[in-house]
Amino acid sequence: MTIHMLPTQPFDGQRPGTSGLRKKVTVFQQPHYLENFVQSLFDVLGGLEATGQVGQALHGKTLVLGGDGRFHNRAAVQTILKLAAANGVAKVLLGQGGLMSTPAASAVIRARQAFGGIILSASHNPGGADGDFGIKYNASNGGPANETLTEAMYARTQVLTQLRLSDAPDLDIDTLGTRQLEQMQVQVIDPVADYAAVMRGLFDFELLRGLLKRGFTLRVDAMHAIGGPYAKAILEGELGAPAGSVVNATPLEDFGGLHPDPNPVNAQNLIDNMADAHAPDFGAAMDGDADRNMIVGRNFVVSPSDSLALMTAHAKLIPGYQNGLLGVARSMPTSAAVDRVAKALGLPCFETPTGWKFFGNLLDAGRATLCGEESYGTGSSHVREKDGLWAILFWLNLQAATGQSVETLVREHWRTYGRNYYSRHDYEGIDVEVAQGLMRDLRAALPALPGQTFGARTVRLADDFAYTDPVDGSVSRAQGVRLLMHDGARVIFRLSGTGTEGATLRVYLECYESDPARHDIPAQQALADLVALADQVAGIRARTGMATPSVIT
Ligand code: VG1
Ligand code: CO
């Protein structure tokens, strides 16, 4: 085995987006494409620029490695191991079969005090040979690399000239145990164990066993992705849910040809099952890397923004949060439902840009305990990622503790706090120039909007969201255009940072209704005037040629 220094040339476009670098599998399969990105990461982590000595700062360090099992996962693991060995990494903790969910990777980094971790996933994006692949780096707190680090990585990809790679043969990644690659140890670990231990410490497993024993039924749809093994081990294995409660539980390289995104559109099958006369008591789905969750009651879908608000309101019923919360945080486009609960409970409430990386500092500093995003993501300080199965266990524990169904819990919540009607309209696959033009013109139109009236609503504030991190003072600008109405309604526009084809425009719509007699209006109807407003202000239909959004959640 020898370590080779191979000449290489920079690739364009290796700037990480909302959550790591995501591209088509075919892009990642280009010679040196993955190698360049990982070498750039190691150069930055190793302090190459600072010390001039390769591998200095990585010396003696342990990294965690695993992915969601999508196509190219196994090949990428082998390549990354050979790069890590050649770059002086002391040890890699590798999930068996190269597998690890995103929240589990975060749990392992924290439990084993690793230096960081590399997660191979394009999350909810489709998989397979024609699908997407992705890679992201998490730091020693278990959370996504912050913008300073991702920008440094990107800068490095643009000037990279050399790879350090071992020519060792491929390693056995399927058998538990420790093996050697050059000077580096590779320990193949059970990807579920550390994560399950964290869950045991948060939830009342005894109570949940009792609930399931009494015949409470559930259907958890793992969408042929990495959440399957975790849900099976914990829900069926440990808590005694009947075999078959977790469906689509075997991770497939192409997710069965489906789109592993737990929303009512892509998890239609779950929605149908929960509308059935024989529907189970509780339903849920997770995404490709198991950090997202959708919560479904009998014939009743919970909006992710409501889920966060409800968790905040009831947190003290859950053992892990019985002493109360330090604070809560939501991404800017997430509805303000949680703000109302925070206000009632006297909790600090933070509004961050889209992307879990922005919650890291608040969690580390002990200023927030629960965090959430409208995109079916909720989590807490137990790890530094959003966590699908955690959310499922939280809702199960909540139902066990209160004896109330999902629908009753949500309706009670609306009665107490009012309902924030919410929807997201996605326009996918727009020409990039068109999308950028739309946002540019929208930004230019902002100064004239305050005071303007559209039907019953008047614009109170129109701006481009900027965030100053209250912990480190870093500023992130241009995080989305906000139109805030005098009555609390909002329309938000931003472009997706996770897509791999053209541009995706996301339009987020929200309005507030305090009157319980008006809590049963279909969301699209309640928000119809805001949809029209959005089109009037941004010219979506005219510019994109799309009469309707491609996805409505
Ligand atoms: C989307 C969501 C965002 C989420 C991100 C990563 O980003 O909107 O809330 O944090 O995906 O989630 P964007 O830039 O496409 O809107 V995951 O589960 O894909 O890692
Ligand atoms: Co995900």
XYZ file of C-alpha atoms and ligand atoms in Angstrom:
574
model
C 0.000 0.000 0.000
C 1.335 3.408 -0.946
C 0.090 6.943 -0.604
C 0.100 8.755 -3.928
C 0.120 12.450 -4.671
C -2.072 12.815 -7.734
C -2.327 15.989 -9.779
C -5.882 17.280 -10.168
C -7.769 20.271 -11.531
C -10.564 22.296 -9.946
C -14.210 21.667 -10.845
C -16.687 24.512 -11.056
C -19.703 24.574 -8.811
C -18.497 22.730 -5.714
C -20.038 25.266 -3.335
C -22.156 23.524 -0.655
C -25.810 24.624 -0.622
C -28.413 24.626 2.151
C -27.204 21.202 3.260
C -23.934 20.098 1.674
C -22.929 19.523 -1.941
C -25.694 17.913 -4.017
C -25.351 16.925 -7.650
C -26.480 14.250 -10.034
C -24.825 10.873 -9.459
C -23.305 11.198 -12.927
C -21.590 14.418 -11.857
C -20.161 12.719 -8.769
C -18.978 9.807 -10.933
C -16.621 12.019 -12.939
C -13.008 11.109 -12.191
C -11.744 13.094 -9.182
C -15.040 14.949 -8.595
C -15.705 13.442 -5.157
C -11.974 13.222 -4.453
C -11.498 16.947 -5.079
C -14.291 17.932 -2.711
C -13.132 15.646 0.083
C -9.477 16.628 -0.369
C -10.526 20.275 -0.116
C -12.378 19.481 3.088
C -9.322 17.718 4.523
C -7.019 20.559 3.453
C -9.206 23.047 5.295
C -9.707 20.831 8.350
C -6.051 19.936 8.428
C -5.125 23.598 8.406
C -3.046 23.092 5.270
C -2.972 26.777 4.449
C -2.014 27.680 7.994
C 0.599 25.060 8.753
C 1.849 24.156 5.302
C 2.052 20.621 6.584
C -0.511 18.206 5.249
C -2.438 16.221 7.791
C -1.021 18.158 10.761
C -4.300 19.039 12.394
C -6.021 15.798 11.397
C -3.344 13.760 13.087
C -4.803 11.643 15.884
C -8.347 12.651 14.950
C -11.416 10.426 14.600
C -14.023 10.969 11.892
C -17.483 9.415 11.557
C -18.600 8.199 8.127
C -21.879 6.861 6.766
C -24.677 7.570 4.339
C -28.317 6.998 3.500
C -27.541 4.014 1.271
C -28.430 5.630 -2.020
C -26.707 4.673 -5.275
C -22.956 5.492 -5.186
C -22.870 5.339 -1.345
C -20.704 2.225 -1.240
C -18.236 3.389 -3.889
C -17.943 6.811 -2.245
C -17.203 5.234 1.157
C -14.238 3.329 -0.290
C -12.843 6.460 -1.938
C -13.241 8.582 1.190
C -11.508 5.954 3.345
C -8.499 5.995 1.020
C -8.373 9.782 1.055
C -8.741 9.895 4.858
C -5.919 7.384 5.361
C -3.640 9.370 3.065
C -4.476 12.620 4.837
C -3.413 11.480 8.270
C -6.784 10.740 9.864
C -6.194 8.359 12.786
C -9.524 6.584 12.892
C -12.834 6.348 11.046
C -16.018 5.135 12.714
C -17.943 3.707 9.792
C -21.592 2.650 9.867
C -21.998 -1.012 8.904
C -22.495 -1.305 5.158
C -21.524 2.365 4.887
C -24.931 3.275 6.335
C -25.899 5.870 8.904
C -28.851 8.241 9.136
C -28.087 11.946 9.434
C -29.335 12.260 13.041
C -27.489 9.069 14.001
C -24.233 10.423 12.559
C -24.749 13.482 14.724
C -25.360 11.247 17.753
C -22.235 9.164 17.062
C -20.009 12.243 16.627
C -21.213 13.525 19.989
C -21.200 10.226 21.885
C -17.679 9.298 20.737
C -16.311 12.832 20.804
C -15.211 12.566 17.211
C -13.553 15.457 15.429
C -16.356 15.495 12.873
C -18.208 13.378 10.365
C -18.899 12.963 6.678
C -22.497 12.133 5.729
C -23.296 10.828 2.264
C -26.810 11.878 1.403
C -28.919 14.022 -0.874
C -31.665 13.723 1.724
C -35.145 13.878 0.176
C -33.857 14.068 -3.413
C -34.491 10.996 -5.603
C -31.761 8.335 -5.779
C -30.626 5.659 -8.206
C -28.070 5.864 -11.000
C -29.950 8.790 -12.594
C -30.771 10.434 -9.290
C -28.897 12.656 -6.897
C -25.943 12.148 -4.599
C -24.650 14.403 -1.875
C -22.007 14.888 0.759
C -21.897 17.075 3.836
C -19.535 17.644 6.695
C -20.568 17.915 10.341
C -18.315 19.416 12.976
C -17.427 18.155 16.458
C -20.706 19.428 17.937
C -22.435 16.962 15.581
C -23.961 19.742 13.495
C -23.659 20.859 9.887
C -20.548 22.859 9.042
C -21.192 26.574 9.413
C -20.954 29.019 6.521
C -17.372 30.021 7.344
C -16.262 26.417 6.950
C -18.328 25.674 3.829
C -17.032 28.846 2.168
C -13.445 27.894 3.036
C -14.026 24.431 1.542
C -15.456 25.963 -1.597
C -12.536 28.369 -1.939
C -10.155 25.427 -1.615
C -11.940 23.458 -4.379
C -11.209 26.359 -6.717
C -7.423 26.205 -6.315
C -6.850 22.532 -5.594
C -3.978 20.957 -7.525
C -3.215 17.766 -5.649
C -4.948 14.742 -4.138
C -3.524 12.442 -1.494
C -4.862 8.978 -1.997
C -3.945 5.505 -0.801
C -3.914 2.707 -3.372
C -4.970 0.122 -0.776
C -7.555 -2.423 -1.915
C -11.235 -1.905 -1.003
C -12.052 -2.643 2.606
C -14.724 -4.971 4.007
C -17.322 -2.457 5.198
C -20.040 -4.987 6.011
C -18.557 -6.893 8.949
C -18.473 -5.300 12.380
C -14.994 -4.871 13.804
C -11.767 -2.973 13.386
C -9.395 -3.127 10.427
C -6.388 -1.213 9.211
C -5.931 1.000 6.162
C -2.387 2.370 5.983
C -1.858 4.003 9.403
C -5.593 4.529 9.866
C -7.997 2.380 11.856
C -11.432 1.729 10.420
C -13.969 0.588 12.982
C -17.186 -0.716 11.449
C -19.922 0.003 13.989
C -23.614 -0.760 14.432
C -25.153 2.462 13.101
C -28.208 2.192 15.372
C -26.727 1.590 18.855
C -25.533 5.084 19.877
C -28.667 6.664 18.470
C -31.004 4.254 20.262
C -29.240 5.023 23.543
C -29.984 8.730 23.091
C -33.675 7.970 22.416
C -33.897 5.805 25.547
C -32.667 8.753 27.578
C -35.350 11.105 26.262
C -38.594 9.151 26.057
C -40.604 6.967 28.403
C -39.999 3.617 26.703
C -41.942 1.788 29.445
C -45.011 3.924 28.817
C -44.676 3.377 25.058
C -44.393 -0.387 25.513
C -47.625 -0.249 27.501
C -49.363 1.830 24.848
C -48.424 -0.630 22.106
C -49.326 -3.601 24.272
C -52.827 -2.203 24.686
C -53.210 -2.377 20.914
C -52.326 1.146 19.784
C -51.473 0.773 16.094
C -49.047 2.649 13.895
C -47.752 2.832 10.376
C -44.320 4.336 9.939
C -43.279 4.702 6.311
C -39.494 4.687 5.913
C -39.891 5.344 2.174
C -37.299 2.642 1.290
C -34.651 4.761 2.976
C -32.258 4.710 5.912
C -34.906 5.404 8.563
C -36.107 1.818 8.138
C -33.440 0.013 10.170
C -33.699 2.585 12.971
C -37.493 2.493 13.161
C -37.557 -1.299 13.019
C -34.955 -1.685 15.758
C -36.592 0.824 18.097
C -40.335 0.697 17.385
C -40.698 -2.990 16.583
C -37.606 -4.425 18.285
C -37.500 -2.483 21.497
C -40.990 -1.102 21.997
C -42.920 -4.117 20.747
C -44.884 -2.643 17.854
C -46.170 -5.536 15.731
C -43.918 -6.608 12.855
C -44.961 -4.685 9.788
C -45.691 -1.443 11.670
C -42.684 -0.011 9.860
C -43.249 -0.242 6.112
C -40.832 0.211 3.215
C -38.176 -0.452 5.831
C -35.322 -1.802 3.694
C -33.045 0.939 2.323
C -32.868 0.679 -1.465
C -30.298 2.393 -3.682
C -33.075 4.025 -5.702
C -35.683 4.320 -2.900
C -37.929 2.088 -4.983
C -37.915 4.714 -7.731
C -39.831 7.088 -5.436
C -39.058 10.513 -4.062
C -38.205 9.974 -0.367
C -39.762 13.204 0.842
C -42.288 12.855 3.671
C -44.953 15.293 2.549
C -48.573 14.627 1.549
C -47.619 14.610 -2.144
C -44.671 12.212 -2.098
C -45.961 10.097 0.787
C -49.427 9.852 -0.749
C -49.527 6.141 0.069
C -49.319 6.861 3.798
C -51.997 9.549 3.537
C -54.291 7.073 1.747
C -53.680 4.433 4.397
C -54.452 6.893 7.169
C -57.722 7.886 5.512
C -58.898 4.289 5.364
C -61.672 2.996 7.625
C -59.141 0.567 9.135
C -56.465 3.204 9.530
C -53.981 2.763 12.364
C -54.030 5.202 15.280
C -50.884 6.976 14.182
C -48.909 7.413 10.980
C -45.580 8.961 10.131
C -42.975 9.063 7.379
C -39.299 9.934 7.151
C -37.080 11.106 4.296
C -34.004 9.667 2.562
C -31.586 10.357 5.424
C -34.246 10.101 8.172
C -33.934 13.646 9.458
C -37.379 14.748 8.244
C -40.732 13.632 9.582
C -44.369 13.922 8.657
C -46.893 13.266 11.433
C -50.307 11.950 10.439
C -53.342 11.127 12.553
C -56.426 9.258 11.363
C -57.441 11.226 8.302
C -55.522 14.213 9.639
C -52.157 15.590 8.491
C -50.152 17.750 10.896
C -48.428 20.797 9.474
C -44.731 20.769 10.468
C -45.015 24.307 11.820
C -47.908 23.218 14.053
C -45.910 20.173 15.139
C -43.125 22.401 16.469
C -45.630 24.643 18.276
C -47.390 21.679 19.829
C -44.146 20.044 20.948
C -43.166 23.308 22.603
C -46.508 23.574 24.394
C -46.369 19.998 25.739
C -42.625 19.468 26.183
C -42.824 19.025 29.939
C -44.829 15.826 29.458
C -41.781 14.192 27.863
C -39.118 12.927 30.312
C -36.199 14.432 28.382
C -37.776 17.880 28.559
C -39.602 17.693 31.887
C -37.593 20.579 33.312
C -38.763 22.828 30.526
C -37.125 24.385 27.496
C -34.346 26.971 27.332
C -35.839 28.484 24.216
C -37.123 27.605 20.761
C -36.030 28.433 17.247
C -37.651 28.231 13.840
C -36.469 28.999 10.340
C -37.826 32.260 8.953
C -40.333 30.692 6.504
C -41.729 28.396 9.231
C -45.073 29.650 10.555
C -45.243 31.794 13.656
C -47.402 29.211 15.491
C -44.485 28.418 17.804
C -43.941 32.131 18.521
C -47.373 32.263 20.172
C -46.558 29.336 22.442
C -43.149 30.757 23.299
C -44.753 34.066 24.203
C -47.321 32.367 26.437
C -44.619 30.328 28.175
C -42.157 33.200 28.422
C -39.555 31.408 26.286
C -36.975 33.045 24.037
C -37.895 32.420 20.380
C -35.386 32.778 17.546
C -35.985 33.208 13.807
C -33.103 31.895 11.691
C -32.438 31.484 7.954
C -33.424 28.222 6.268
C -31.070 25.302 6.969
C -30.262 23.406 10.149
C -26.737 24.816 10.374
C -28.170 28.069 11.709
C -29.545 26.335 14.827
C -26.140 24.983 15.868
C -24.893 28.007 17.795
C -28.214 28.488 19.627
C -28.224 24.834 20.690
C -24.538 24.855 21.671
C -24.974 28.042 23.687
C -27.970 26.658 25.575
C -30.308 29.283 24.174
C -32.691 26.918 22.392
C -33.853 23.380 23.138
C -36.346 22.716 20.318
C -35.916 23.776 16.685
C -38.013 23.317 13.587
C -38.507 24.049 9.926
C -41.625 24.071 7.790
C -39.959 21.516 5.514
C -40.939 18.612 7.806
C -37.930 19.044 10.070
C -37.999 19.102 13.862
C -35.310 18.386 16.405
C -33.802 19.286 19.726
C -30.554 19.720 21.605
C -30.153 15.908 21.863
C -28.210 16.040 18.567
C -27.339 18.835 16.142
C -29.531 17.723 13.234
C -33.238 17.512 12.709
C -34.411 14.048 13.598
C -37.294 12.110 12.044
C -37.579 9.177 14.434
C -37.127 11.477 17.437
C -40.194 13.427 16.275
C -42.151 10.188 15.860
C -41.211 9.055 19.382
C -42.079 12.515 20.747
C -45.581 12.303 19.267
C -46.031 8.719 20.461
C -44.942 9.700 23.959
C -47.300 12.683 23.839
C -50.252 10.519 22.850
C -49.387 7.974 25.532
C -49.067 10.667 28.198
C -52.280 12.519 27.313
C -54.418 9.661 25.984
C -55.379 11.996 23.137
C -55.265 11.396 19.415
C -53.203 13.459 16.981
C -56.288 15.270 15.723
C -57.572 16.089 19.216
C -54.172 17.381 20.275
C -53.925 19.679 17.260
C -57.523 20.937 17.495
C -57.072 21.683 21.197
C -53.908 23.544 20.336
C -55.711 25.680 17.756
C -58.457 26.452 20.274
C -55.881 27.669 22.758
C -53.509 29.553 20.479
C -55.416 30.079 17.242
C -54.519 28.487 13.914
C -51.725 29.582 11.618
C -52.939 28.453 8.210
C -49.875 27.489 6.237
C -48.781 26.221 2.846
C -45.711 26.105 0.637
C -45.938 26.341 -3.133
C -42.909 25.059 -5.043
C -42.249 25.907 -8.680
C -39.633 23.383 -9.732
C -37.318 23.178 -12.707
C -37.500 26.873 -13.608
C -34.842 28.271 -15.895
C -32.107 29.626 -13.598
C -31.994 33.045 -15.307
C -35.768 33.395 -15.052
C -35.733 32.503 -11.356
C -32.904 34.885 -10.587
C -34.587 37.625 -12.591
C -37.792 37.143 -10.647
C -36.007 37.447 -7.309
C -33.942 40.420 -8.483
C -37.009 42.363 -9.628
C -38.892 41.413 -6.491
C -36.068 42.761 -4.349
C -36.043 45.958 -6.379
C -39.800 46.362 -5.827
C -39.609 46.033 -2.029
C -39.220 49.715 -1.055
C -42.537 50.613 -2.738
C -44.597 47.844 -1.110
C -45.156 48.920 2.517
C -48.542 50.615 2.853
C -49.892 49.052 -0.346
C -53.213 47.269 -0.016
C -54.165 43.993 -1.684
C -57.817 43.149 -1.001
C -58.202 42.951 2.766
C -54.467 43.030 3.478
C -51.996 45.855 3.741
C -48.247 45.319 3.521
C -46.624 46.380 6.790
C -43.038 45.442 6.013
C -41.225 44.199 2.915
C -37.590 43.187 3.180
C -34.893 40.687 2.334
C -34.308 38.661 5.492
C -30.888 39.105 7.103
C -29.795 37.252 10.217
C -27.241 38.198 12.809
C -26.248 35.148 14.803
C -26.765 36.165 18.437
C -23.912 33.920 19.562
C -21.022 34.679 17.204
C -22.306 37.850 15.546
C -21.924 36.482 12.008
C -24.322 38.014 9.477
C -26.153 36.112 6.712
C -27.900 38.298 4.147
C -30.354 37.726 1.295
C -32.063 34.789 3.009
C -35.486 35.334 1.463
C -37.925 38.086 0.584
C -40.578 38.695 3.232
C -43.887 40.469 2.805
C -45.401 40.923 6.246
C -49.032 42.039 6.401
C -50.606 44.229 9.043
C -52.688 41.293 10.317
C -49.757 38.892 10.803
C -50.164 37.153 7.423
C -46.926 36.552 5.521
C -45.738 35.734 2.034
C -42.113 34.637 1.667
C -40.132 34.002 -1.501
C -36.808 32.222 -1.784
C -34.897 29.977 -4.145
C -34.057 26.449 -3.040
C -30.450 25.614 -2.224
C -30.773 21.839 -2.453
C -32.002 21.171 -5.993
C -29.883 19.776 -8.803
C -31.956 20.739 -11.854
C -32.669 24.331 -12.828
C -34.038 26.492 -10.022
C -36.883 25.933 -7.578
C -38.893 28.902 -6.366
C -40.480 28.391 -2.961
C -43.416 30.580 -1.973
C -44.430 30.285 1.683
C -47.914 31.440 2.683
C -49.307 32.004 6.135
C -52.265 33.676 7.797
C -53.617 33.626 11.328
C -57.129 32.787 12.518
C -58.085 33.059 16.176
C -61.769 32.133 15.810
C -62.303 28.367 16.469
C -65.403 28.505 14.266
C -63.053 29.219 11.375
C -60.466 26.491 11.997
C -61.849 24.063 9.424
C -61.330 25.954 6.218
C -59.190 24.055 3.704
C -55.719 25.652 3.903
C -55.567 26.517 0.193
C -58.882 28.341 0.510
C -57.809 30.253 3.607
C -54.638 31.317 1.809
C -56.136 31.954 -1.641
C -55.872 35.747 -1.520
C -52.209 35.496 -0.494
C -51.528 33.174 -3.436
C -53.006 35.811 -5.731
C -50.994 38.516 -3.989
C -47.782 36.544 -4.465
C -48.432 36.228 -8.175
C -49.386 39.875 -8.534
C -46.212 41.064 -6.820
C -43.740 38.573 -8.339
C -45.317 37.748 -11.702
C -44.740 34.039 -11.146
C -47.097 32.719 -13.801
C -46.049 35.143 -16.492
C -42.347 34.659 -15.891
C -42.252 30.897 -15.415
C -45.077 29.967 -17.753
C -46.370 27.696 -14.991
C -50.072 28.065 -14.245
C -49.809 26.183 -10.946
C -47.030 25.130 -8.580
C -45.449 21.714 -9.200
C -45.762 20.780 -5.522
C -48.102 22.136 -2.860
C -47.487 21.105 0.741
C -34.616 22.481 1.995
C -35.573 22.954 3.068
C -34.809 23.335 4.326
C -33.951 22.153 4.780
C -33.063 21.694 3.647
C -32.278 20.453 4.000
O -33.740 23.522 1.633
O -36.326 24.039 2.608
O -35.719 23.719 5.323
O -33.157 22.512 5.885
O -33.853 21.387 2.494
O -33.119 19.423 4.408
P -33.949 24.425 0.317
O -32.769 25.326 0.238
O -34.082 23.495 -0.841
O -35.227 25.164 0.534
V -32.725 17.838 3.998
O -33.748 16.808 4.854
O -32.864 17.928 2.364
O -31.101 17.733 4.429
Co -33.119 14.930 5.003
